[in-house]
């Protein structure tokens, strides 16, 4: 014979399972303040975003050859990063606002090339191990070739930004003077970097 405690535990388990199976049949109330109730919030409204394309030039008017551009929202965690290639960029999902902060960085091109070098070394080691076991896949060989091509391009980009100076204040969200009105949808902007 089962104890009353075991029966109660089983009944509670059945009730909980039924509540879970019923889905959101019961709605919880959120407490606003002492004695105040409000209905729980529904799904979060989608954040407004924009696709921003454009050009970015050095102070003398020459296109910035390579680098990264970031659009920063009101929250420090809300940022969209896009590559710059030949002075052009396309940032998808950029935050919208009247004064969206923009930062530019050229030093990360060399860092990305170094990171890719490390990934290539790892891929070669893996390929060697797989080849030794007779299981070298065409997918891995293809990825290695794609990484080699990307590394070659990064090497060219890194050389193109050697000696390029971006004003340090333009590289930090807190200090950047680059602020643009970004509206929902698609738009193009032209950016000219200030002198370092």
PDB file of C-alpha atoms in Angstrom:
ATOM      1  CA  UNK A   1       0.000   0.000   0.000  1.00  0.00           C
ATOM      2  CA  UNK A   2       1.325   3.417  -0.986  1.00  0.00           C
ATOM      3  CA  UNK A   3       1.735   6.110   1.598  1.00  0.00           C
ATOM      4  CA  UNK A   4      -0.408   9.269   1.363  1.00  0.00           C
ATOM      5  CA  UNK A   5       2.760  11.215   0.578  1.00  0.00           C
ATOM      6  CA  UNK A   6       3.532   8.996  -2.458  1.00  0.00           C
ATOM      7  CA  UNK A   7      -0.094   9.333  -3.672  1.00  0.00           C
ATOM      8  CA  UNK A   8       0.100  13.109  -3.322  1.00  0.00           C
ATOM      9  CA  UNK A   9       3.405  13.224  -5.228  1.00  0.00           C
ATOM     10  CA  UNK A  10       1.961  11.136  -8.046  1.00  0.00           C
ATOM     11  CA  UNK A  11      -1.201  13.310  -8.216  1.00  0.00           C
ATOM     12  CA  UNK A  12       0.923  16.462  -8.306  1.00  0.00           C
ATOM     13  CA  UNK A  13       3.035  14.995 -11.105  1.00  0.00           C
ATOM     14  CA  UNK A  14      -0.091  14.133 -13.132  1.00  0.00           C
ATOM     15  CA  UNK A  15      -1.469  17.665 -12.631  1.00  0.00           C
ATOM     16  CA  UNK A  16       1.807  19.265 -13.713  1.00  0.00           C
ATOM     17  CA  UNK A  17       2.034  17.027 -16.764  1.00  0.00           C
ATOM     18  CA  UNK A  18      -1.549  17.958 -17.682  1.00  0.00           C
ATOM     19  CA  UNK A  19      -0.783  21.661 -17.344  1.00  0.00           C
ATOM     20  CA  UNK A  20       2.291  21.339 -19.554  1.00  0.00           C
ATOM     21  CA  UNK A  21       0.356  19.318 -22.140  1.00  0.00           C
ATOM     22  CA  UNK A  22      -2.442  21.892 -22.181  1.00  0.00           C
ATOM     23  CA  UNK A  23       0.025  24.491 -23.363  1.00  0.00           C
ATOM     24  CA  UNK A  24      -0.547  28.084 -22.397  1.00  0.00           C
ATOM     25  CA  UNK A  25      -4.121  27.498 -21.219  1.00  0.00           C
ATOM     26  CA  UNK A  26      -3.410  29.334 -17.985  1.00  0.00           C
ATOM     27  CA  UNK A  27      -2.060  32.862 -18.126  1.00  0.00           C
ATOM     28  CA  UNK A  28       0.063  34.202 -15.354  1.00  0.00           C
ATOM     29  CA  UNK A  29      -0.408  37.772 -14.223  1.00  0.00           C
ATOM     30  CA  UNK A  30       2.586  39.968 -13.779  1.00  0.00           C
ATOM     31  CA  UNK A  31       2.589  42.208 -10.746  1.00  0.00           C
ATOM     32  CA  UNK A  32       3.262  45.849 -11.616  1.00  0.00           C
ATOM     33  CA  UNK A  33       3.464  47.143  -8.085  1.00  0.00           C
ATOM     34  CA  UNK A  34       1.716  46.646  -4.763  1.00  0.00           C
ATOM     35  CA  UNK A  35      -1.857  45.694  -5.621  1.00  0.00           C
ATOM     36  CA  UNK A  36      -1.453  46.462  -9.350  1.00  0.00           C
ATOM     37  CA  UNK A  37      -1.652  43.803 -12.004  1.00  0.00           C
ATOM     38  CA  UNK A  38      -1.055  43.904 -15.738  1.00  0.00           C
ATOM     39  CA  UNK A  39      -1.369  41.307 -18.455  1.00  0.00           C
ATOM     40  CA  UNK A  40       1.934  39.651 -19.332  1.00  0.00           C
ATOM     41  CA  UNK A  41       3.683  41.075 -22.350  1.00  0.00           C
ATOM     42  CA  UNK A  42       3.234  39.210 -25.595  1.00  0.00           C
ATOM     43  CA  UNK A  43       6.069  38.392 -27.926  1.00  0.00           C
ATOM     44  CA  UNK A  44       8.611  41.157 -28.233  1.00  0.00           C
ATOM     45  CA  UNK A  45       8.044  43.510 -31.125  1.00  0.00           C
ATOM     46  CA  UNK A  46      10.680  43.101 -33.787  1.00  0.00           C
ATOM     47  CA  UNK A  47      13.437  45.658 -33.443  1.00  0.00           C
ATOM     48  CA  UNK A  48      13.597  48.229 -36.192  1.00  0.00           C
ATOM     49  CA  UNK A  49      16.541  47.709 -38.498  1.00  0.00           C
ATOM     50  CA  UNK A  50      17.957  49.003 -41.743  1.00  0.00           C
ATOM     51  CA  UNK A  51      20.176  47.827 -44.560  1.00  0.00           C
ATOM     52  CA  UNK A  52      22.792  50.526 -44.977  1.00  0.00           C
ATOM     53  CA  UNK A  53      25.176  50.632 -47.928  1.00  0.00           C
ATOM     54  CA  UNK A  54      27.609  53.313 -48.828  1.00  0.00           C
ATOM     55  CA  UNK A  55      31.106  54.544 -49.332  1.00  0.00           C
ATOM     56  CA  UNK A  56      33.780  55.476 -46.852  1.00  0.00           C
ATOM     57  CA  UNK A  57      36.672  57.783 -47.702  1.00  0.00           C
ATOM     58  CA  UNK A  58      39.869  58.888 -46.063  1.00  0.00           C
ATOM     59  CA  UNK A  59      40.295  62.614 -45.281  1.00  0.00           C
ATOM     60  CA  UNK A  60      41.839  63.299 -48.719  1.00  0.00           C
ATOM     61  CA  UNK A  61      38.912  61.694 -50.542  1.00  0.00           C
ATOM     62  CA  UNK A  62      40.621  58.397 -51.380  1.00  0.00           C
ATOM     63  CA  UNK A  63      38.438  55.321 -50.649  1.00  0.00           C
ATOM     64  CA  UNK A  64      39.322  53.394 -47.498  1.00  0.00           C
ATOM     65  CA  UNK A  65      40.722  50.187 -49.039  1.00  0.00           C
ATOM     66  CA  UNK A  66      39.669  47.718 -46.332  1.00  0.00           C
ATOM     67  CA  UNK A  67      38.523  47.414 -42.760  1.00  0.00           C
ATOM     68  CA  UNK A  68      35.378  47.062 -40.689  1.00  0.00           C
ATOM     69  CA  UNK A  69      32.502  49.433 -40.077  1.00  0.00           C
ATOM     70  CA  UNK A  70      30.133  49.074 -37.130  1.00  0.00           C
ATOM     71  CA  UNK A  71      26.749  50.658 -36.502  1.00  0.00           C
ATOM     72  CA  UNK A  72      25.985  50.963 -32.774  1.00  0.00           C
ATOM     73  CA  UNK A  73      22.501  51.172 -31.282  1.00  0.00           C
ATOM     74  CA  UNK A  74      21.466  52.723 -27.979  1.00  0.00           C
ATOM     75  CA  UNK A  75      22.584  49.583 -26.137  1.00  0.00           C
ATOM     76  CA  UNK A  76      26.290  48.718 -26.340  1.00  0.00           C
ATOM     77  CA  UNK A  77      25.351  45.123 -27.196  1.00  0.00           C
ATOM     78  CA  UNK A  78      23.284  46.286 -30.176  1.00  0.00           C
ATOM     79  CA  UNK A  79      25.847  46.604 -32.970  1.00  0.00           C
ATOM     80  CA  UNK A  80      26.164  45.439 -36.564  1.00  0.00           C
ATOM     81  CA  UNK A  81      29.559  44.877 -38.151  1.00  0.00           C
ATOM     82  CA  UNK A  82      30.252  44.872 -41.897  1.00  0.00           C
ATOM     83  CA  UNK A  83      33.437  44.581 -43.970  1.00  0.00           C
ATOM     84  CA  UNK A  84      34.767  47.475 -46.011  1.00  0.00           C
ATOM     85  CA  UNK A  85      36.217  46.541 -49.386  1.00  0.00           C
ATOM     86  CA  UNK A  86      37.459  49.156 -51.825  1.00  0.00           C
ATOM     87  CA  UNK A  87      35.718  51.926 -49.913  1.00  0.00           C
ATOM     88  CA  UNK A  88      32.303  50.239 -50.056  1.00  0.00           C
ATOM     89  CA  UNK A  89      30.230  48.472 -47.424  1.00  0.00           C
ATOM     90  CA  UNK A  90      26.826  46.905 -46.854  1.00  0.00           C
ATOM     91  CA  UNK A  91      25.555  46.534 -43.292  1.00  0.00           C
ATOM     92  CA  UNK A  92      22.396  44.434 -42.956  1.00  0.00           C
ATOM     93  CA  UNK A  93      20.216  44.830 -39.872  1.00  0.00           C
ATOM     94  CA  UNK A  94      21.777  48.087 -38.664  1.00  0.00           C
ATOM     95  CA  UNK A  95      20.048  49.757 -35.713  1.00  0.00           C
ATOM     96  CA  UNK A  96      17.877  52.772 -36.499  1.00  0.00           C
ATOM     97  CA  UNK A  97      17.850  56.154 -34.796  1.00  0.00           C
ATOM     98  CA  UNK A  98      18.492  59.862 -35.182  1.00  0.00           C
ATOM     99  CA  UNK A  99      22.163  59.665 -34.179  1.00  0.00           C
ATOM    100  CA  UNK A 100      23.430  56.115 -34.705  1.00  0.00           C
ATOM    101  CA  UNK A 101      27.101  55.905 -33.798  1.00  0.00           C
ATOM    102  CA  UNK A 102      29.483  54.537 -36.428  1.00  0.00           C
ATOM    103  CA  UNK A 103      32.995  53.240 -35.807  1.00  0.00           C
ATOM    104  CA  UNK A 104      35.683  52.214 -38.280  1.00  0.00           C
ATOM    105  CA  UNK A 105      38.603  49.847 -37.717  1.00  0.00           C
ATOM    106  CA  UNK A 106      41.424  48.877 -40.075  1.00  0.00           C
ATOM    107  CA  UNK A 107      43.705  47.048 -37.638  1.00  0.00           C
ATOM    108  CA  UNK A 108      41.487  43.962 -37.476  1.00  0.00           C
ATOM    109  CA  UNK A 109      42.276  43.012 -41.094  1.00  0.00           C
ATOM    110  CA  UNK A 110      45.726  41.754 -40.090  1.00  0.00           C
ATOM    111  CA  UNK A 111      44.268  40.077 -36.980  1.00  0.00           C
ATOM    112  CA  UNK A 112      41.710  38.234 -39.121  1.00  0.00           C
ATOM    113  CA  UNK A 113      44.498  37.061 -41.441  1.00  0.00           C
ATOM    114  CA  UNK A 114      46.396  35.685 -38.416  1.00  0.00           C
ATOM    115  CA  UNK A 115      43.249  33.927 -37.164  1.00  0.00           C
ATOM    116  CA  UNK A 116      42.702  32.368 -40.586  1.00  0.00           C
ATOM    117  CA  UNK A 117      46.337  31.185 -40.631  1.00  0.00           C
ATOM    118  CA  UNK A 118      45.678  29.303 -37.379  1.00  0.00           C
ATOM    119  CA  UNK A 119      42.485  27.738 -38.795  1.00  0.00           C
ATOM    120  CA  UNK A 120      44.375  26.673 -41.938  1.00  0.00           C
ATOM    121  CA  UNK A 121      47.065  24.970 -39.828  1.00  0.00           C
ATOM    122  CA  UNK A 122      44.372  23.099 -37.906  1.00  0.00           C
ATOM    123  CA  UNK A 123      42.652  22.056 -41.148  1.00  0.00           C
ATOM    124  CA  UNK A 124      45.929  20.754 -42.588  1.00  0.00           C
ATOM    125  CA  UNK A 125      46.585  18.700 -39.445  1.00  0.00           C
ATOM    126  CA  UNK A 126      43.068  17.288 -39.615  1.00  0.00           C
ATOM    127  CA  UNK A 127      43.459  16.516 -43.332  1.00  0.00           C
ATOM    128  CA  UNK A 128      46.740  14.705 -42.594  1.00  0.00           C
ATOM    129  CA  UNK A 129      45.095  12.596 -39.919  1.00  0.00           C
ATOM    130  CA  UNK A 130      42.142  11.772 -42.153  1.00  0.00           C
ATOM    131  CA  UNK A 131      44.409  10.950 -45.084  1.00  0.00           C
ATOM    132  CA  UNK A 132      46.394   8.589 -42.870  1.00  0.00           C
ATOM    133  CA  UNK A 133      43.201   6.749 -41.985  1.00  0.00           C
ATOM    134  CA  UNK A 134      42.075   6.675 -45.609  1.00  0.00           C
ATOM    135  CA  UNK A 135      39.048   8.884 -44.925  1.00  0.00           C
ATOM    136  CA  UNK A 136      40.026  12.243 -46.415  1.00  0.00           C
ATOM    137  CA  UNK A 137      36.815  13.870 -47.586  1.00  0.00           C
ATOM    138  CA  UNK A 138      36.344  16.113 -50.580  1.00  0.00           C
ATOM    139  CA  UNK A 139      34.469  18.568 -48.340  1.00  0.00           C
ATOM    140  CA  UNK A 140      37.528  19.183 -46.183  1.00  0.00           C
ATOM    141  CA  UNK A 141      39.771  19.633 -49.222  1.00  0.00           C
ATOM    142  CA  UNK A 142      37.277  22.126 -50.652  1.00  0.00           C
ATOM    143  CA  UNK A 143      37.137  24.076 -47.369  1.00  0.00           C
ATOM    144  CA  UNK A 144      40.940  24.210 -47.223  1.00  0.00           C
ATOM    145  CA  UNK A 145      41.067  25.647 -50.759  1.00  0.00           C
ATOM    146  CA  UNK A 146      38.385  28.210 -49.868  1.00  0.00           C
ATOM    147  CA  UNK A 147      40.348  29.217 -46.760  1.00  0.00           C
ATOM    148  CA  UNK A 148      43.537  29.570 -48.844  1.00  0.00           C
ATOM    149  CA  UNK A 149      41.709  31.846 -51.279  1.00  0.00           C
ATOM    150  CA  UNK A 150      40.277  33.926 -48.421  1.00  0.00           C
ATOM    151  CA  UNK A 151      43.720  34.123 -46.785  1.00  0.00           C
ATOM    152  CA  UNK A 152      45.267  35.372 -50.031  1.00  0.00           C
ATOM    153  CA  UNK A 153      42.590  38.080 -50.281  1.00  0.00           C
ATOM    154  CA  UNK A 154      43.105  39.031 -46.620  1.00  0.00           C
ATOM    155  CA  UNK A 155      46.843  39.302 -47.228  1.00  0.00           C
ATOM    156  CA  UNK A 156      46.188  41.724 -50.079  1.00  0.00           C
ATOM    157  CA  UNK A 157      43.737  43.711 -47.950  1.00  0.00           C
ATOM    158  CA  UNK A 158      46.192  43.837 -45.023  1.00  0.00           C
ATOM    159  CA  UNK A 159      48.853  45.252 -47.353  1.00  0.00           C
ATOM    160  CA  UNK A 160      46.378  47.823 -48.700  1.00  0.00           C
ATOM    161  CA  UNK A 161      45.790  49.267 -45.217  1.00  0.00           C
ATOM    162  CA  UNK A 162      49.454  49.390 -44.180  1.00  0.00           C
ATOM    163  CA  UNK A 163      50.122  52.970 -43.140  1.00  0.00           C
ATOM    164  CA  UNK A 164      46.415  53.908 -43.183  1.00  0.00           C
ATOM    165  CA  UNK A 165      45.554  55.827 -40.049  1.00  0.00           C
ATOM    166  CA  UNK A 166      42.040  56.169 -38.687  1.00  0.00           C
ATOM    167  CA  UNK A 167      41.521  58.764 -35.961  1.00  0.00           C
ATOM    168  CA  UNK A 168      41.489  56.819 -32.676  1.00  0.00           C
ATOM    169  CA  UNK A 169      38.261  58.579 -31.635  1.00  0.00           C
ATOM    170  CA  UNK A 170      36.539  57.001 -34.675  1.00  0.00           C
ATOM    171  CA  UNK A 171      37.378  53.481 -33.499  1.00  0.00           C
ATOM    172  CA  UNK A 172      35.513  53.640 -30.172  1.00  0.00           C
ATOM    173  CA  UNK A 173      31.733  53.720 -29.648  1.00  0.00           C
ATOM    174  CA  UNK A 174      32.010  56.187 -26.765  1.00  0.00           C
ATOM    175  CA  UNK A 175      34.147  58.766 -28.598  1.00  0.00           C
ATOM    176  CA  UNK A 176      33.231  58.519 -32.275  1.00  0.00           C
ATOM    177  CA  UNK A 177      32.121  61.765 -33.924  1.00  0.00           C
ATOM    178  CA  UNK A 178      30.537  59.729 -36.744  1.00  0.00           C
ATOM    179  CA  UNK A 179      26.772  59.800 -36.140  1.00  0.00           C
ATOM    180  CA  UNK A 180      24.111  59.325 -38.789  1.00  0.00           C
ATOM    181  CA  UNK A 181      20.345  59.307 -39.001  1.00  0.00           C
ATOM    182  CA  UNK A 182      19.419  55.741 -39.933  1.00  0.00           C
ATOM    183  CA  UNK A 183      15.805  54.990 -40.851  1.00  0.00           C
ATOM    184  CA  UNK A 184      14.093  51.629 -41.272  1.00  0.00           C
ATOM    185  CA  UNK A 185      14.419  50.092 -44.704  1.00  0.00           C
ATOM    186  CA  UNK A 186      17.253  50.550 -47.164  1.00  0.00           C
ATOM    187  CA  UNK A 187      19.466  53.601 -47.480  1.00  0.00           C
ATOM    188  CA  UNK A 188      22.880  54.736 -48.648  1.00  0.00           C
ATOM    189  CA  UNK A 189      25.271  57.065 -46.860  1.00  0.00           C
ATOM    190  CA  UNK A 190      28.651  58.581 -47.641  1.00  0.00           C
ATOM    191  CA  UNK A 191      31.221  58.776 -44.868  1.00  0.00           C
ATOM    192  CA  UNK A 192      34.395  60.840 -44.911  1.00  0.00           C
ATOM    193  CA  UNK A 193      36.733  60.092 -42.039  1.00  0.00           C
ATOM    194  CA  UNK A 194      38.186  63.042 -40.118  1.00  0.00           C
ATOM    195  CA  UNK A 195      41.947  63.585 -40.023  1.00  0.00           C
ATOM    196  CA  UNK A 196      43.747  61.488 -37.373  1.00  0.00           C
TER     197      UNK A 196
END
